[in-house]
mmCIF file with all atom_site columns, C-alpha atoms in Angstrom:
data_model
loop_
_atom_site.group_PDB
_atom_site.id
_atom_site.type_symbol
_atom_site.label_atom_id
_atom_site.label_alt_id
_atom_site.label_comp_id
_atom_site.label_asym_id
_atom_site.label_entity_id
_atom_site.label_seq_id
_atom_site.pdbx_PDB_ins_code
_atom_site.Cartn_x
_atom_site.Cartn_y
_atom_site.Cartn_z
_atom_site.occupancy
_atom_site.B_iso_or_equiv
_atom_site.pdbx_formal_charge
_atom_site.auth_seq_id
_atom_site.auth_comp_id
_atom_site.auth_asym_id
_atom_site.auth_atom_id
_atom_site.pdbx_PDB_model_num
ATOM 1   C CA . THR A 1 1   ? 100.676 109.552 57.789 1.00 49.00 ? 1   THR A CA 1
ATOM 2   C CA . VAL A 1 2   ? 99.775  111.164 54.339 1.00 49.00 ? 2   VAL A CA 1
ATOM 3   C CA . ASP A 1 3   ? 102.167 111.286 51.307 1.00 49.00 ? 3   ASP A CA 1
ATOM 4   C CA . ARG A 1 4   ? 102.549 114.322 49.385 1.00 55.00 ? 4   ARG A CA 1
ATOM 5   C CA . ASP A 1 5   ? 99.442  113.486 46.936 1.00 53.00 ? 5   ASP A CA 1
ATOM 6   C CA . GLY A 1 6   ? 97.514  113.264 50.293 1.00 52.00 ? 6   GLY A CA 1
ATOM 7   C CA . ASN A 1 7   ? 97.005  109.622 50.166 1.00 50.00 ? 7   ASN A CA 1
ATOM 8   C CA . GLN A 1 8   ? 96.916  107.766 53.377 1.00 47.00 ? 8   GLN A CA 1
ATOM 9   C CA . VAL A 1 9   ? 100.042 105.837 53.951 1.00 51.00 ? 9   VAL A CA 1
ATOM 10  C CA . PHE A 1 10  ? 101.613 103.178 56.323 1.00 48.00 ? 10  PHE A CA 1
ATOM 11  C CA . ASP A 1 11  ? 104.246 104.444 58.446 1.00 51.00 ? 11  ASP A CA 1
ATOM 12  C CA . PRO A 1 12  ? 106.003 101.499 60.208 1.00 48.00 ? 12  PRO A CA 1
ATOM 13  C CA . SER A 1 13  ? 107.620 103.679 62.781 1.00 50.00 ? 13  SER A CA 1
ATOM 14  C CA . THR A 1 14  ? 104.350 104.092 64.541 1.00 53.00 ? 14  THR A CA 1
ATOM 15  C CA . ALA A 1 15  ? 103.211 100.756 64.402 1.00 53.00 ? 15  ALA A CA 1
ATOM 16  C CA . GLU A 1 16  ? 102.750 98.245  67.338 1.00 60.00 ? 16  GLU A CA 1
ATOM 17  C CA . VAL A 1 17  ? 105.019 95.040  65.785 1.00 61.00 ? 17  VAL A CA 1
ATOM 18  C CA . VAL A 1 18  ? 104.150 91.438  66.838 1.00 69.00 ? 18  VAL A CA 1
ATOM 19  C CA . GLU A 1 19  ? 106.605 88.903  65.787 1.00 73.00 ? 19  GLU A CA 1
ATOM 20  C CA . GLU A 1 20  ? 106.253 85.214  65.850 1.00 75.00 ? 20  GLU A CA 1
ATOM 21  C CA . THR A 1 21  ? 107.602 81.871  64.382 1.00 80.00 ? 21  THR A CA 1
ATOM 22  C CA . GLY A 1 22  ? 105.693 78.532  63.684 1.00 82.00 ? 22  GLY A CA 1
ATOM 23  C CA . GLU A 1 23  ? 107.129 75.302  62.759 1.00 80.00 ? 23  GLU A CA 1
ATOM 24  C CA . ALA A 1 24  ? 105.681 72.128  61.071 1.00 76.00 ? 24  ALA A CA 1
ATOM 25  C CA . PRO A 1 25  ? 106.674 68.588  60.959 1.00 72.00 ? 25  PRO A CA 1
ATOM 26  C CA . PRO A 1 26  ? 109.645 68.145  58.485 1.00 71.00 ? 26  PRO A CA 1
ATOM 27  C CA . ALA A 1 27  ? 109.097 66.546  54.959 1.00 70.00 ? 27  ALA A CA 1
ATOM 28  C CA . GLU A 1 28  ? 109.417 63.073  54.450 1.00 76.00 ? 28  GLU A CA 1
ATOM 29  C CA . PRO A 1 29  ? 112.500 63.072  52.047 1.00 77.00 ? 29  PRO A CA 1
ATOM 30  C CA . GLY A 1 30  ? 111.274 62.889  48.550 1.00 79.00 ? 30  GLY A CA 1
ATOM 31  C CA . LYS A 1 31  ? 107.502 63.704  49.506 1.00 88.00 ? 31  LYS A CA 1
ATOM 32  C CA . THR A 1 32  ? 105.674 67.186  49.691 1.00 91.00 ? 32  THR A CA 1
ATOM 33  C CA . SER A 1 33  ? 103.705 68.400  52.963 1.00 92.00 ? 33  SER A CA 1
ATOM 34  C CA . CYS A 1 34  ? 101.783 70.950  53.029 1.00 93.00 ? 34  CYS A CA 1
ATOM 35  C CA . THR A 1 35  ? 100.568 73.127  56.362 1.00 93.00 ? 35  THR A CA 1
ATOM 36  C CA . TYR A 1 36  ? 98.731  76.541  57.151 1.00 93.00 ? 36  TYR A CA 1
ATOM 37  C CA . ALA A 1 37  ? 99.190  79.397  59.367 1.00 93.00 ? 37  ALA A CA 1
ATOM 38  C CA . ASP A 1 38  ? 95.909  81.453  60.439 1.00 93.00 ? 38  ASP A CA 1
ATOM 39  C CA . ARG A 1 39  ? 96.573  84.826  62.211 1.00 92.00 ? 39  ARG A CA 1
ATOM 40  C CA . TYR A 1 40  ? 94.693  88.122  63.050 1.00 89.00 ? 40  TYR A CA 1
ATOM 41  C CA . ILE A 1 41  ? 95.242  91.305  64.433 1.00 90.00 ? 41  ILE A CA 1
ATOM 42  C CA . SER A 1 42  ? 92.453  92.619  66.874 1.00 87.00 ? 42  SER A CA 1
ATOM 43  C CA . TYR A 1 43  ? 91.551  96.341  67.746 1.00 83.00 ? 43  TYR A CA 1
ATOM 44  C CA . ALA A 1 44  ? 88.981  97.549  70.515 1.00 78.00 ? 44  ALA A CA 1
ATOM 45  C CA . SER A 1 45  ? 85.831  98.695  69.176 1.00 67.00 ? 45  SER A CA 1
ATOM 46  C CA . THR A 1 46  ? 84.434  102.123 70.342 1.00 63.00 ? 46  THR A CA 1
ATOM 47  C CA . THR A 1 47  ? 82.424  100.782 73.403 1.00 63.00 ? 47  THR A CA 1
ATOM 48  C CA . HIS A 1 48  ? 85.561  98.471  74.034 1.00 64.00 ? 48  HIS A CA 1
ATOM 49  C CA . LEU A 1 49  ? 83.142  95.778  74.784 1.00 66.00 ? 49  LEU A CA 1
ATOM 50  C CA . ASN A 1 50  ? 84.122  94.129  71.567 1.00 68.00 ? 50  ASN A CA 1
ATOM 51  C CA . HIS A 1 51  ? 87.161  93.716  69.220 1.00 80.00 ? 51  HIS A CA 1
ATOM 52  C CA . VAL A 1 52  ? 87.518  94.151  65.462 1.00 85.00 ? 52  VAL A CA 1
ATOM 53  C CA . LYS A 1 53  ? 89.738  91.413  64.119 1.00 89.00 ? 53  LYS A CA 1
ATOM 54  C CA . TRP A 1 54  ? 91.422  91.118  60.812 1.00 92.00 ? 54  TRP A CA 1
ATOM 55  C CA . GLY A 1 55  ? 92.795  87.802  59.606 1.00 93.00 ? 55  GLY A CA 1
ATOM 56  C CA . VAL A 1 56  ? 94.899  86.162  56.830 1.00 95.00 ? 56  VAL A CA 1
ATOM 57  C CA . ARG A 1 57  ? 95.137  82.678  56.150 1.00 96.00 ? 57  ARG A CA 1
ATOM 58  C CA . VAL A 1 58  ? 97.911  80.975  54.413 1.00 96.00 ? 58  VAL A CA 1
ATOM 59  C CA . ASP A 1 59  ? 98.613  77.405  53.007 1.00 96.00 ? 59  ASP A CA 1
ATOM 60  C CA . TRP A 1 60  ? 101.857 76.455  51.317 1.00 95.00 ? 60  TRP A CA 1
ATOM 61  C CA . CYS A 1 61  ? 103.555 73.034  50.746 1.00 94.00 ? 61  CYS A CA 1
ATOM 62  C CA . TYR A 1 62  ? 107.098 72.301  51.267 1.00 93.00 ? 62  TYR A CA 1
ATOM 63  C CA . ASN A 1 63  ? 109.447 69.406  50.624 1.00 91.00 ? 63  ASN A CA 1
ATOM 64  C CA . GLY A 1 64  ? 112.805 70.651  52.593 1.00 88.00 ? 64  GLY A CA 1
ATOM 65  C CA . LYS A 1 65  ? 113.854 72.185  49.404 1.00 89.00 ? 65  LYS A CA 1
ATOM 66  C CA . THR A 1 66  ? 111.533 74.465  48.055 1.00 91.00 ? 66  THR A CA 1
ATOM 67  C CA . VAL A 1 67  ? 107.859 76.403  49.000 1.00 93.00 ? 67  VAL A CA 1
ATOM 68  C CA . SER A 1 68  ? 105.188 75.779  46.595 1.00 93.00 ? 68  SER A CA 1
ATOM 69  C CA . ASN A 1 69  ? 101.344 75.797  46.276 1.00 94.00 ? 69  ASN A CA 1
ATOM 70  C CA . VAL A 1 70  ? 101.143 79.096  48.131 1.00 96.00 ? 70  VAL A CA 1
ATOM 71  C CA . ARG A 1 71  ? 97.621  80.553  48.668 1.00 96.00 ? 71  ARG A CA 1
ATOM 72  C CA . ALA A 1 72  ? 96.390  83.150  50.760 1.00 96.00 ? 72  ALA A CA 1
ATOM 73  C CA . TYR A 1 73  ? 93.016  85.109  51.565 1.00 95.00 ? 73  TYR A CA 1
ATOM 74  C CA . ASP A 1 74  ? 92.332  88.020  54.241 1.00 95.00 ? 74  ASP A CA 1
ATOM 75  C CA . TYR A 1 75  ? 88.736  88.253  56.043 1.00 93.00 ? 75  TYR A CA 1
ATOM 76  C CA . MET A 1 76  ? 87.049  90.274  58.816 1.00 90.00 ? 76  MET A CA 1
ATOM 77  C CA . LYS A 1 77  ? 87.086  87.579  61.654 1.00 89.00 ? 77  LYS A CA 1
ATOM 78  C CA . ASP A 1 78  ? 84.835  90.014  63.668 1.00 85.00 ? 78  ASP A CA 1
ATOM 79  C CA . THR A 1 79  ? 83.493  93.327  62.815 1.00 81.00 ? 79  THR A CA 1
ATOM 80  C CA . GLY A 1 80  ? 83.016  94.377  66.472 1.00 78.00 ? 80  GLY A CA 1
ATOM 81  C CA . GLY A 1 81  ? 79.654  94.515  66.398 1.00 75.00 ? 81  GLY A CA 1
ATOM 82  C CA . GLY A 1 82  ? 79.232  96.262  63.130 1.00 73.00 ? 82  GLY A CA 1
ATOM 83  C CA . VAL A 1 83  ? 81.299  99.167  63.673 1.00 78.00 ? 83  VAL A CA 1
ATOM 84  C CA . ALA A 1 84  ? 84.165  98.305  61.464 1.00 84.00 ? 84  ALA A CA 1
ATOM 85  C CA . ASN A 1 85  ? 83.929  98.688  57.543 1.00 86.00 ? 85  ASN A CA 1
ATOM 86  C CA . TYR A 1 86  ? 86.512  96.747  55.589 1.00 90.00 ? 86  TYR A CA 1
ATOM 87  C CA . ARG A 1 87  ? 87.655  98.836  52.778 1.00 91.00 ? 87  ARG A CA 1
ATOM 88  C CA . GLY A 1 88  ? 89.859  96.256  51.059 1.00 92.00 ? 88  GLY A CA 1
ATOM 89  C CA . LEU A 1 89  ? 93.659  95.264  50.475 1.00 94.00 ? 89  LEU A CA 1
ATOM 90  C CA . ILE A 1 90  ? 95.887  98.018  49.812 1.00 92.00 ? 90  ILE A CA 1
ATOM 91  C CA . VAL A 1 91  ? 98.963  95.795  49.538 1.00 93.00 ? 91  VAL A CA 1
ATOM 92  C CA . ASN A 1 92  ? 98.805  91.967  48.195 1.00 95.00 ? 92  ASN A CA 1
ATOM 93  C CA . GLN A 1 93  ? 102.306 90.573  47.255 1.00 95.00 ? 93  GLN A CA 1
ATOM 94  C CA . LEU A 1 94  ? 103.650 87.332  46.943 1.00 95.00 ? 94  LEU A CA 1
ATOM 95  C CA . THR A 1 95  ? 107.494 86.958  46.208 1.00 94.00 ? 95  THR A CA 1
ATOM 96  C CA . TYR A 1 96  ? 110.277 84.313  46.090 1.00 93.00 ? 96  TYR A CA 1
ATOM 97  C CA . PRO A 1 97  ? 113.893 85.603  46.847 1.00 86.00 ? 97  PRO A CA 1
ATOM 98  C CA . GLY A 1 98  ? 115.773 84.128  43.880 1.00 77.00 ? 98  GLY A CA 1
ATOM 99  C CA . LYS A 1 99  ? 115.486 81.476  41.386 1.00 81.00 ? 99  LYS A CA 1
ATOM 100 C CA . VAL A 1 100 ? 115.173 78.501  43.819 1.00 83.00 ? 100 VAL A CA 1
ATOM 101 C CA . HIS A 1 101 ? 112.128 78.838  45.664 1.00 90.00 ? 101 HIS A CA 1
ATOM 102 C CA . TYR A 1 102 ? 113.559 78.011  49.079 1.00 90.00 ? 102 TYR A CA 1
ATOM 103 C CA . GLU A 1 103 ? 111.221 80.314  50.861 1.00 93.00 ? 103 GLU A CA 1
ATOM 104 C CA . ALA A 1 104 ? 108.314 82.792  50.001 1.00 95.00 ? 104 ALA A CA 1
ATOM 105 C CA . ASN A 1 105 ? 107.355 86.355  51.362 1.00 95.00 ? 105 ASN A CA 1
ATOM 106 C CA . LEU A 1 106 ? 103.675 86.918  51.532 1.00 96.00 ? 106 LEU A CA 1
ATOM 107 C CA . THR A 1 107 ? 102.541 90.450  52.818 1.00 95.00 ? 107 THR A CA 1
ATOM 108 C CA . LYS A 1 108 ? 99.044  91.644  53.049 1.00 95.00 ? 108 LYS A CA 1
ATOM 109 C CA . GLN A 1 109 ? 97.753  95.173  54.163 1.00 94.00 ? 109 GLN A CA 1
ATOM 110 C CA . ALA A 1 110 ? 94.140  96.051  54.716 1.00 94.00 ? 110 ALA A CA 1
ATOM 111 C CA . ARG A 1 111 ? 92.084  99.346  55.379 1.00 92.00 ? 111 ARG A CA 1
ATOM 112 C CA . ILE A 1 112 ? 89.643  99.158  57.920 1.00 90.00 ? 112 ILE A CA 1
ATOM 113 C CA . GLU A 1 113 ? 87.270  101.943 58.965 1.00 87.00 ? 113 GLU A CA 1
ATOM 114 C CA . LEU A 1 114 ? 86.057  102.414 62.612 1.00 82.00 ? 114 LEU A CA 1
ATOM 115 C CA . CYS A 1 115 ? 82.416  103.996 62.580 1.00 80.00 ? 115 CYS A CA 1
ATOM 116 C CA . VAL A 1 116 ? 79.824  104.830 65.333 1.00 75.00 ? 116 VAL A CA 1
ATOM 117 C CA . VAL A 1 117 ? 76.156  104.330 64.019 1.00 70.00 ? 117 VAL A CA 1
ATOM 118 C CA . HIS A 1 118 ? 74.557  107.760 63.060 1.00 66.00 ? 118 HIS A CA 1
ATOM 119 C CA . TYR A 1 119 ? 77.772  109.603 63.551 1.00 74.00 ? 119 TYR A CA 1
ATOM 120 C CA . GLY A 1 120 ? 79.939  108.372 61.179 1.00 73.00 ? 120 GLY A CA 1
ATOM 121 C CA . CYS A 1 121 ? 83.662  106.920 61.352 1.00 77.00 ? 121 CYS A CA 1
ATOM 122 C CA . TYR A 1 122 ? 86.388  108.446 63.301 1.00 76.00 ? 122 TYR A CA 1
ATOM 123 C CA . GLY A 1 123 ? 89.335  106.018 62.291 1.00 76.00 ? 123 GLY A CA 1
ATOM 124 C CA . ASN A 1 124 ? 91.121  104.432 59.931 1.00 82.00 ? 124 ASN A CA 1
ATOM 125 C CA . TYR A 1 125 ? 93.562  101.326 60.613 1.00 85.00 ? 125 TYR A CA 1
ATOM 126 C CA . TYR A 1 126 ? 96.059  99.900  58.221 1.00 88.00 ? 126 TYR A CA 1
ATOM 127 C CA . PRO A 1 127 ? 96.911  96.323  59.722 1.00 91.00 ? 127 PRO A CA 1
ATOM 128 C CA . LEU A 1 128 ? 99.845  94.420  58.062 1.00 90.00 ? 128 LEU A CA 1
ATOM 129 C CA . GLU A 1 129 ? 100.516 90.991  58.155 1.00 92.00 ? 129 GLU A CA 1
ATOM 130 C CA . ARG A 1 130 ? 104.074 89.623  56.519 1.00 93.00 ? 130 ARG A CA 1
ATOM 131 C CA . PHE A 1 131 ? 104.595 85.949  56.439 1.00 93.00 ? 131 PHE A CA 1
ATOM 132 C CA . THR A 1 132 ? 107.918 84.595  55.417 1.00 92.00 ? 132 THR A CA 1
ATOM 133 C CA . LEU A 1 133 ? 107.063 80.715  54.783 1.00 93.00 ? 133 LEU A CA 1
ATOM 134 C CA . GLY A 1 134 ? 109.810 78.136  54.963 1.00 90.00 ? 134 GLY A CA 1
ATOM 135 C CA . ASN A 1 135 ? 110.920 75.265  52.728 1.00 89.00 ? 135 ASN A CA 1
ATOM 136 C CA . ASN A 1 136 ? 110.387 73.030  55.873 1.00 89.00 ? 136 ASN A CA 1
ATOM 137 C CA . GLY A 1 137 ? 107.086 74.343  56.781 1.00 89.00 ? 137 GLY A CA 1
ATOM 138 C CA . SER A 1 138 ? 108.178 76.795  59.153 1.00 89.00 ? 138 SER A CA 1
ATOM 139 C CA . TYR A 1 139 ? 106.980 80.459  58.897 1.00 90.00 ? 139 TYR A CA 1
ATOM 140 C CA . ARG A 1 140 ? 107.796 83.812  60.690 1.00 91.00 ? 140 ARG A CA 1
ATOM 141 C CA . LEU A 1 141 ? 105.164 86.423  60.694 1.00 91.00 ? 141 LEU A CA 1
ATOM 142 C CA . GLN A 1 142 ? 105.631 90.425  61.599 1.00 90.00 ? 142 GLN A CA 1
ATOM 143 C CA . GLN A 1 143 ? 102.364 92.089  62.288 1.00 89.00 ? 143 GLN A CA 1
ATOM 144 C CA . GLN A 1 144 ? 101.891 95.905  62.214 1.00 87.00 ? 144 GLN A CA 1
ATOM 145 C CA . LYS A 1 145 ? 98.883  97.427  63.716 1.00 84.00 ? 145 LYS A CA 1
#
C-alpha cells in the first residue's frame, strides 16, 4: 500500500504470516549461555526456477533471568539468479519490554526489487521478520511476506 505522502508502506493485513518457536537448552544456574536463530523468507523468481531468499540471523545470550548481547544482521541468501535487487532495511529495531530485560524484541524489514534483465523491475517485496528472544534461550518468530 501507499501512504498519503506516496511512500510504499507495509500492510500486515495483506501479508502471508508464518509463525514458529524454537527452544534452546536451559542455562545452567549462575551461568550465561548463548544461542542463535537463522531464518529466511523465500519468493519465487520470475521464471519460478530459482528462489529469492532474504535472511536474518540473530545471536543472543541468556541466563534464565535476562537476555543480553543481542546481535543481528540481515543478508541475501539467494538472489534468484540475479533477478533481485536488495534495497536495504526500512525497519531495524531492537527493544526490551520493561526495565528487567527478560526478553528482547527484534524487528527487521527489508525492501527487495524483482527485476527482469533488459526490461526492468516489476515488483517490490517488503519481507519482515519479528523475533521475540527469551531469557531461557527460546524464541518466537513471526515472518510476513
